[in-house]
Amino acid sequence: MKVRSVLYLPASNARAIEKARTLDCDVAVLDLEDAVAPEAKIEARSAAVEAAKAGGFKPKLAVRINALDTEWAEGDLQALKDAPVDLVVAPKIENEQQIKAISDILRLDQRLWAMIETPAALIDLKDIASAGGVLSGLMLGVNDLAKELKTGSSPDREPFKPWLASVVAHARANNLVAIDGVFNRIKDEDGFAAEAAQGRLYGFDGKSLIHPSQIAPANAAFGPSPAEVEWAQKVVSAFTAPEAEGLGVIRVEGEMVERLHLEQARQLLADL
């Protein structure tokens, strides 16, 4: 499935849940963690489960549980394993044992995305990404990671560049989805566009969002441009021409193109 845009919404907000049913994001995440006050955790969990049972969501539905070292995590997982939820997002994952513990609780048809947002997670990223079970994605949690690493602020995310590349590499090595972190300045459209373009450049499939206004630009940034679609069509057409039969490399508009580019072109067109 496409995962260009992953929008967080507080599970404790009934209006937000109702709005999520109609949004054009690829995944809507009902949040039980950061967006919910401690005294509202149990009520938010019930609201998320009831919303899932009621259905009617245009995007895929996910729920972010509380961190495993909190008093609410076990209850969150027990409630969600019997709910019609497509994905479970687990914050502050730091080792493969946590992936396996969650996988033992969730149904086999449910999928887990692990949030990478602590230095310990970065150190154990290889083991986390290869833990198996129901794990199907890695999400970079930039706010918590910046806090834990004590990094300075940089518009081009200079301190994060090694970790952007590392998360994508480990995701690709294990056939996992890779989701970039949030952009906090809601009204900074140019800043969001630049960061989304950077995320795609590094290879992320999509981006975590905190406001519906970010959905359309995220979908555009992580989807193919008209020029990319046109190029893919030219590559496929060139390789299917009779004169290209049996050739491993051909020339398309002055550029040498290999069959690996044909595979990429076909995949791009198939995802439209």
C-alpha positions as a Markdown table, in Angstrom:
| # | Residue | x | y | z |
|---|---|---|---|---|
| 1 | Met | 0.0 | 0.0 | 0.0 |
| 2 | Lys | 1.0 | 3.6 | -0.5 |
| 3 | Val | 2.3 | 5.3 | 2.7 |
| 4 | Arg | 3.1 | 8.8 | 1.5 |
| 5 | Ser | 1.2 | 10.5 | 4.3 |
| 6 | Val | 0.8 | 9.3 | 7.9 |
| 7 | Leu | -1.3 | 11.7 | 10.0 |
| 8 | Tyr | -1.5 | 11.6 | 13.8 |
| 9 | Leu | -4.8 | 12.5 | 15.5 |
| 10 | Pro | -5.6 | 12.4 | 19.2 |
| 11 | Ala | -7.8 | 9.4 | 20.0 |
| 12 | Ser | -9.3 | 11.5 | 22.8 |
| 13 | Asn | -10.8 | 14.0 | 20.3 |
| 14 | Ala | -14.1 | 12.7 | 18.8 |
| 15 | Arg | -14.2 | 15.5 | 16.2 |
| 16 | Ala | -10.7 | 14.6 | 15.0 |
| 17 | Ile | -11.6 | 10.9 | 14.7 |
| 18 | Glu | -14.7 | 11.8 | 12.7 |
| 19 | Lys | -12.7 | 14.0 | 10.4 |
| 20 | Ala | -10.1 | 11.3 | 9.9 |
| 21 | Arg | -12.7 | 9.1 | 8.2 |
| 22 | Thr | -12.8 | 11.5 | 5.2 |
| 23 | Leu | -9.1 | 12.5 | 4.9 |
| 24 | Asp | -6.8 | 11.8 | 1.9 |
| 25 | Cys | -3.9 | 10.7 | 4.0 |
| 26 | Asp | -2.7 | 7.1 | 3.4 |
| 27 | Val | -2.7 | 6.2 | 7.1 |
| 28 | Ala | -4.6 | 7.8 | 10.0 |
| 29 | Val | -3.0 | 7.2 | 13.4 |
| 30 | Leu | -5.2 | 7.5 | 16.4 |
| 31 | Asp | -2.7 | 8.5 | 19.1 |
| 32 | Leu | -2.9 | 7.2 | 22.6 |
| 33 | Glu | 0.5 | 8.5 | 23.6 |
| 34 | Asp | 1.8 | 12.1 | 23.3 |
| 35 | Ala | -1.5 | 13.6 | 22.3 |
| 36 | Val | -3.4 | 12.3 | 25.3 |
| 37 | Ala | -3.1 | 13.4 | 28.9 |
| 38 | Pro | -2.5 | 10.7 | 31.6 |
| 39 | Glu | -6.0 | 11.0 | 33.1 |
| 40 | Ala | -7.5 | 10.5 | 29.7 |
| 41 | Lys | -5.6 | 7.4 | 28.6 |
| 42 | Ile | -8.2 | 4.8 | 29.3 |
| 43 | Glu | -11.0 | 6.8 | 27.8 |
| 44 | Ala | -8.9 | 7.4 | 24.7 |
| 45 | Arg | -8.2 | 3.7 | 24.3 |
| 46 | Ser | -11.9 | 2.9 | 24.4 |
| 47 | Ala | -12.6 | 5.7 | 21.9 |
| 48 | Ala | -9.9 | 4.3 | 19.5 |
| 49 | Val | -11.3 | 0.8 | 19.7 |
| 50 | Glu | -14.9 | 1.9 | 19.2 |
| 51 | Ala | -13.8 | 4.1 | 16.2 |
| 52 | Ala | -12.1 | 1.1 | 14.7 |
| 53 | Lys | -15.2 | -1.1 | 15.2 |
| 54 | Ala | -17.4 | 1.6 | 13.7 |
| 55 | Gly | -15.2 | 1.7 | 10.6 |
| 56 | Gly | -15.8 | 4.0 | 7.6 |
| 57 | Phe | -12.2 | 5.3 | 7.4 |
| 58 | Lys | -11.0 | 6.3 | 3.9 |
| 59 | Pro | -7.3 | 5.9 | 5.0 |
| 60 | Lys | -5.8 | 2.8 | 6.6 |
| 61 | Leu | -6.3 | 2.9 | 10.3 |
| 62 | Ala | -3.5 | 2.7 | 12.9 |
| 63 | Val | -3.3 | 3.3 | 16.6 |
| 64 | Arg | -0.2 | 4.5 | 18.4 |
| 65 | Ile | 0.0 | 2.8 | 21.8 |
| 66 | Asn | 1.8 | 4.1 | 24.9 |
| 67 | Ala | 5.4 | 3.1 | 25.4 |
| 68 | Leu | 6.0 | -0.4 | 26.7 |
| 69 | Asp | 7.5 | 0.8 | 30.0 |
| 70 | Thr | 4.3 | 2.6 | 30.9 |
| 71 | Glu | 1.3 | 1.4 | 32.9 |
| 72 | Trp | -1.0 | 1.6 | 29.8 |
| 73 | Ala | 0.9 | -0.3 | 27.2 |
| 74 | Glu | -0.3 | -3.8 | 28.1 |
| 75 | Gly | -3.9 | -2.7 | 28.2 |
| 76 | Asp | -3.5 | -0.9 | 24.8 |
| 77 | Leu | -2.2 | -4.1 | 23.1 |
| 78 | Gln | -4.8 | -6.3 | 24.7 |
| 79 | Ala | -7.6 | -4.0 | 23.5 |
| 80 | Leu | -6.2 | -3.6 | 20.0 |
| 81 | Lys | -5.5 | -7.3 | 19.3 |
| 82 | Asp | -9.3 | -7.9 | 19.0 |
| 83 | Ala | -10.0 | -4.6 | 17.2 |
| 84 | Pro | -10.2 | -4.1 | 13.4 |
| 85 | Val | -7.0 | -2.0 | 13.3 |
| 86 | Asp | -4.7 | -2.3 | 10.3 |
| 87 | Leu | -1.5 | -1.1 | 12.1 |
| 88 | Val | -0.2 | -0.6 | 15.5 |
| 89 | Val | 2.5 | 2.0 | 16.1 |
| 90 | Ala | 4.8 | 1.4 | 19.0 |
| 91 | Pro | 6.8 | 4.4 | 20.4 |
| 92 | Lys | 10.3 | 4.3 | 21.8 |
| 93 | Ile | 11.2 | 0.8 | 20.7 |
| 94 | Glu | 14.8 | 0.0 | 21.7 |
| 95 | Asn | 15.4 | -3.7 | 21.1 |
| 96 | Glu | 14.3 | -6.8 | 19.2 |
| 97 | Gln | 12.8 | -8.3 | 22.4 |
| 98 | Gln | 10.2 | -5.6 | 22.4 |
| 99 | Ile | 9.2 | -6.3 | 18.8 |
| 100 | Lys | 8.8 | -10.0 | 19.7 |
| 101 | Ala | 6.8 | -9.3 | 22.8 |
| 102 | Ile | 4.3 | -7.2 | 20.8 |
| 103 | Ser | 4.2 | -9.7 | 18.0 |
| 104 | Asp | 3.2 | -12.4 | 20.5 |
| 105 | Ile | 0.2 | -10.3 | 21.5 |
| 106 | Leu | -1.1 | -9.0 | 18.2 |
| 107 | Arg | -2.9 | -11.0 | 15.6 |
| 108 | Leu | -1.0 | -12.4 | 12.7 |
| 109 | Asp | -2.9 | -10.2 | 10.2 |
| 110 | Gln | -2.0 | -7.0 | 12.1 |
| 111 | Arg | 1.1 | -5.1 | 11.3 |
| 112 | Leu | 3.5 | -3.2 | 13.6 |
| 113 | Trp | 5.5 | 0.0 | 12.9 |
| 114 | Ala | 8.3 | 0.6 | 15.4 |
| 115 | Met | 9.2 | 4.2 | 16.2 |
| 116 | Ile | 13.0 | 4.9 | 16.3 |
| 117 | Glu | 13.4 | 7.8 | 18.7 |
| 118 | Thr | 16.1 | 7.1 | 21.2 |
| 119 | Pro | 19.9 | 6.7 | 21.0 |
| 120 | Ala | 19.5 | 3.0 | 22.2 |
| 121 | Ala | 17.3 | 2.4 | 19.2 |
| 122 | Leu | 19.9 | 3.8 | 16.8 |
| 123 | Ile | 22.6 | 1.5 | 18.3 |
| 124 | Asp | 20.4 | -1.6 | 18.0 |
| 125 | Leu | 18.7 | -0.6 | 14.8 |
| 126 | Lys | 20.0 | -3.7 | 12.9 |
| 127 | Asp | 18.5 | -6.1 | 15.4 |
| 128 | Ile | 15.2 | -4.2 | 15.7 |
| 129 | Ala | 14.7 | -4.1 | 11.9 |
| 130 | Ser | 15.4 | -7.8 | 11.5 |
| 131 | Ala | 13.3 | -8.9 | 14.5 |
| 132 | Gly | 10.5 | -10.3 | 12.3 |
| 133 | Gly | 7.1 | -11.1 | 13.7 |
| 134 | Val | 4.5 | -8.6 | 12.6 |
| 135 | Leu | 7.0 | -5.8 | 12.1 |
| 136 | Ser | 6.4 | -4.1 | 8.8 |
| 137 | Gly | 7.8 | -0.6 | 9.2 |
| 138 | Leu | 10.2 | 1.8 | 10.9 |
| 139 | Met | 9.2 | 5.4 | 11.8 |
| 140 | Leu | 11.7 | 8.1 | 12.7 |
| 141 | Gly | 10.7 | 10.0 | 15.8 |
| 142 | Val | 12.6 | 13.2 | 15.3 |
| 143 | Asn | 11.3 | 15.2 | 18.3 |
| 144 | Asp | 12.2 | 12.7 | 20.9 |
| 145 | Leu | 15.4 | 11.8 | 19.2 |
| 146 | Ala | 16.6 | 15.4 | 19.1 |
| 147 | Lys | 15.8 | 15.7 | 22.8 |
| 148 | Glu | 17.7 | 12.6 | 23.7 |
| 149 | Leu | 20.7 | 13.3 | 21.4 |
| 150 | Lys | 20.8 | 17.0 | 22.6 |
| 151 | Thr | 21.2 | 18.1 | 19.0 |
| 152 | Gly | 21.0 | 21.7 | 17.9 |
| 153 | Ser | 18.4 | 23.1 | 15.5 |
| 154 | Ser | 19.2 | 23.0 | 11.8 |
| 155 | Pro | 16.9 | 23.7 | 8.8 |
| 156 | Asp | 18.5 | 20.9 | 6.7 |
| 157 | Arg | 18.5 | 18.5 | 9.7 |
| 158 | Glu | 22.3 | 18.2 | 9.5 |
| 159 | Pro | 22.6 | 16.3 | 12.9 |
| 160 | Phe | 20.1 | 13.7 | 11.7 |
| 161 | Lys | 21.5 | 12.9 | 8.3 |
| 162 | Pro | 23.4 | 9.7 | 9.4 |
| 163 | Trp | 20.2 | 8.4 | 11.0 |
| 164 | Leu | 18.0 | 9.3 | 8.1 |
| 165 | Ala | 20.2 | 7.1 | 5.9 |
| 166 | Ser | 20.5 | 4.4 | 8.5 |
| 167 | Val | 16.8 | 4.0 | 9.1 |
| 168 | Val | 16.1 | 3.8 | 5.3 |
| 169 | Ala | 19.0 | 1.3 | 4.8 |
| 170 | His | 17.8 | -1.0 | 7.6 |
| 171 | Ala | 14.2 | -0.8 | 6.4 |
| 172 | Arg | 15.2 | -1.7 | 2.8 |
| 173 | Ala | 17.4 | -4.6 | 4.0 |
| 174 | Asn | 14.4 | -6.1 | 5.8 |
| 175 | Asn | 11.6 | -5.2 | 3.3 |
| 176 | Leu | 10.1 | -2.7 | 5.7 |
| 177 | Val | 8.3 | 0.6 | 5.1 |
| 178 | Ala | 10.3 | 3.7 | 6.1 |
| 179 | Ile | 8.5 | 6.7 | 7.4 |
| 180 | Asp | 10.2 | 10.1 | 8.0 |
| 181 | Gly | 9.5 | 12.2 | 11.1 |
| 182 | Val | 7.2 | 15.1 | 11.6 |
| 183 | Phe | 7.7 | 18.7 | 10.7 |
| 184 | Asn | 6.5 | 20.9 | 13.5 |
| 185 | Arg | 6.0 | 24.3 | 11.9 |
| 186 | Ile | 2.5 | 23.9 | 10.5 |
| 187 | Lys | 2.3 | 27.3 | 8.7 |
| 188 | Asp | 5.8 | 27.0 | 7.2 |
| 189 | Glu | 4.8 | 25.5 | 3.8 |
| 190 | Asp | 8.1 | 26.1 | 2.1 |
| 191 | Gly | 9.9 | 24.5 | 5.1 |
| 192 | Phe | 7.7 | 21.4 | 4.9 |
| 193 | Ala | 8.1 | 21.1 | 1.2 |
| 194 | Ala | 11.9 | 21.2 | 1.6 |
| 195 | Glu | 12.0 | 18.6 | 4.3 |
| 196 | Ala | 9.6 | 16.3 | 2.5 |
| 197 | Ala | 11.8 | 16.5 | -0.6 |
| 198 | Gln | 14.8 | 15.7 | 1.6 |
| 199 | Gly | 13.0 | 12.7 | 3.0 |
| 200 | Arg | 12.2 | 11.4 | -0.4 |
| 201 | Leu | 15.8 | 12.0 | -1.5 |
| 202 | Tyr | 17.0 | 9.8 | 1.3 |
| 203 | Gly | 14.6 | 7.1 | 0.3 |
| 204 | Phe | 11.7 | 7.3 | 2.8 |
| 205 | Asp | 8.3 | 6.1 | 1.6 |
| 206 | Gly | 6.4 | 8.8 | 3.3 |
| 207 | Lys | 6.2 | 11.3 | 6.2 |
| 208 | Ser | 4.6 | 11.6 | 9.6 |
| 209 | Leu | 2.2 | 14.5 | 9.8 |
| 210 | Ile | 0.6 | 16.6 | 12.6 |
| 211 | His | -2.0 | 18.6 | 10.6 |
| 212 | Pro | -4.4 | 17.8 | 7.7 |
| 213 | Ser | -2.9 | 20.8 | 5.8 |
| 214 | Gln | 0.3 | 18.7 | 5.4 |
| 215 | Ile | -1.5 | 15.8 | 3.6 |
| 216 | Ala | -1.6 | 17.2 | 0.1 |
| 217 | Pro | 2.0 | 18.4 | 0.0 |
| 218 | Ala | 3.2 | 15.1 | 1.5 |
| 219 | Asn | 1.3 | 13.1 | -1.1 |
| 220 | Ala | 2.8 | 15.2 | -3.8 |
| 221 | Ala | 6.3 | 15.0 | -2.5 |
| 222 | Phe | 6.4 | 11.2 | -2.0 |
| 223 | Gly | 4.5 | 10.5 | -5.2 |
| 224 | Pro | 6.0 | 10.5 | -8.7 |
| 225 | Ser | 6.1 | 13.8 | -10.5 |
| 226 | Pro | 4.6 | 14.1 | -14.1 |
| 227 | Ala | 8.2 | 14.1 | -15.4 |
| 228 | Glu | 9.1 | 10.9 | -13.6 |
| 229 | Val | 5.9 | 9.2 | -14.9 |
| 230 | Glu | 6.8 | 10.3 | -18.4 |
| 231 | Trp | 10.4 | 9.1 | -18.1 |
| 232 | Ala | 9.2 | 5.7 | -16.7 |
| 233 | Gln | 6.8 | 5.3 | -19.7 |
| 234 | Lys | 9.7 | 6.0 | -22.1 |
| 235 | Val | 11.9 | 3.5 | -20.4 |
| 236 | Val | 9.3 | 0.8 | -20.6 |
| 237 | Ser | 8.4 | 1.6 | -24.1 |
| 238 | Ala | 12.1 | 1.5 | -25.2 |
| 239 | Phe | 12.8 | -1.9 | -23.6 |
| 240 | Thr | 9.7 | -3.4 | -25.1 |
| 241 | Ala | 10.6 | -2.3 | -28.7 |
| 242 | Pro | 11.7 | -5.2 | -31.0 |
| 243 | Glu | 15.2 | -3.8 | -31.4 |
| 244 | Ala | 15.8 | -4.0 | -27.6 |
| 245 | Glu | 15.1 | -7.7 | -27.3 |
| 246 | Gly | 17.9 | -9.4 | -25.5 |
| 247 | Leu | 19.8 | -6.2 | -24.7 |
| 248 | Gly | 20.8 | -5.4 | -21.1 |
| 249 | Val | 21.6 | -1.8 | -21.7 |
| 250 | Ile | 19.9 | 0.6 | -24.2 |
| 251 | Arg | 20.0 | 4.3 | -24.8 |
| 252 | Val | 16.9 | 6.4 | -24.0 |
| 253 | Glu | 17.1 | 10.1 | -25.1 |
| 254 | Gly | 20.9 | 10.0 | -24.9 |
| 255 | Glu | 21.0 | 8.3 | -21.5 |
| 256 | Met | 22.3 | 4.8 | -20.9 |
| 257 | Val | 19.5 | 2.8 | -19.2 |
| 258 | Glu | 19.9 | -0.7 | -17.7 |
| 259 | Arg | 17.3 | -3.4 | -17.0 |
| 260 | Leu | 17.3 | -2.4 | -13.3 |
| 261 | His | 16.0 | 1.0 | -14.4 |
| 262 | Leu | 13.2 | -0.9 | -16.3 |
| 263 | Glu | 12.3 | -2.7 | -13.1 |
| 264 | Gln | 12.1 | 0.7 | -11.3 |
| 265 | Ala | 10.0 | 2.2 | -14.1 |
| 266 | Arg | 7.6 | -0.7 | -14.0 |
| 267 | Gln | 7.2 | -0.4 | -10.3 |
| 268 | Leu | 6.6 | 3.3 | -10.4 |
| 269 | Leu | 3.9 | 2.9 | -13.0 |
| 270 | Ala | 2.3 | 0.0 | -11.1 |
| 271 | Asp | 2.1 | 2.2 | -7.9 |
| 272 | Leu | 0.1 | 5.0 | -9.7 |
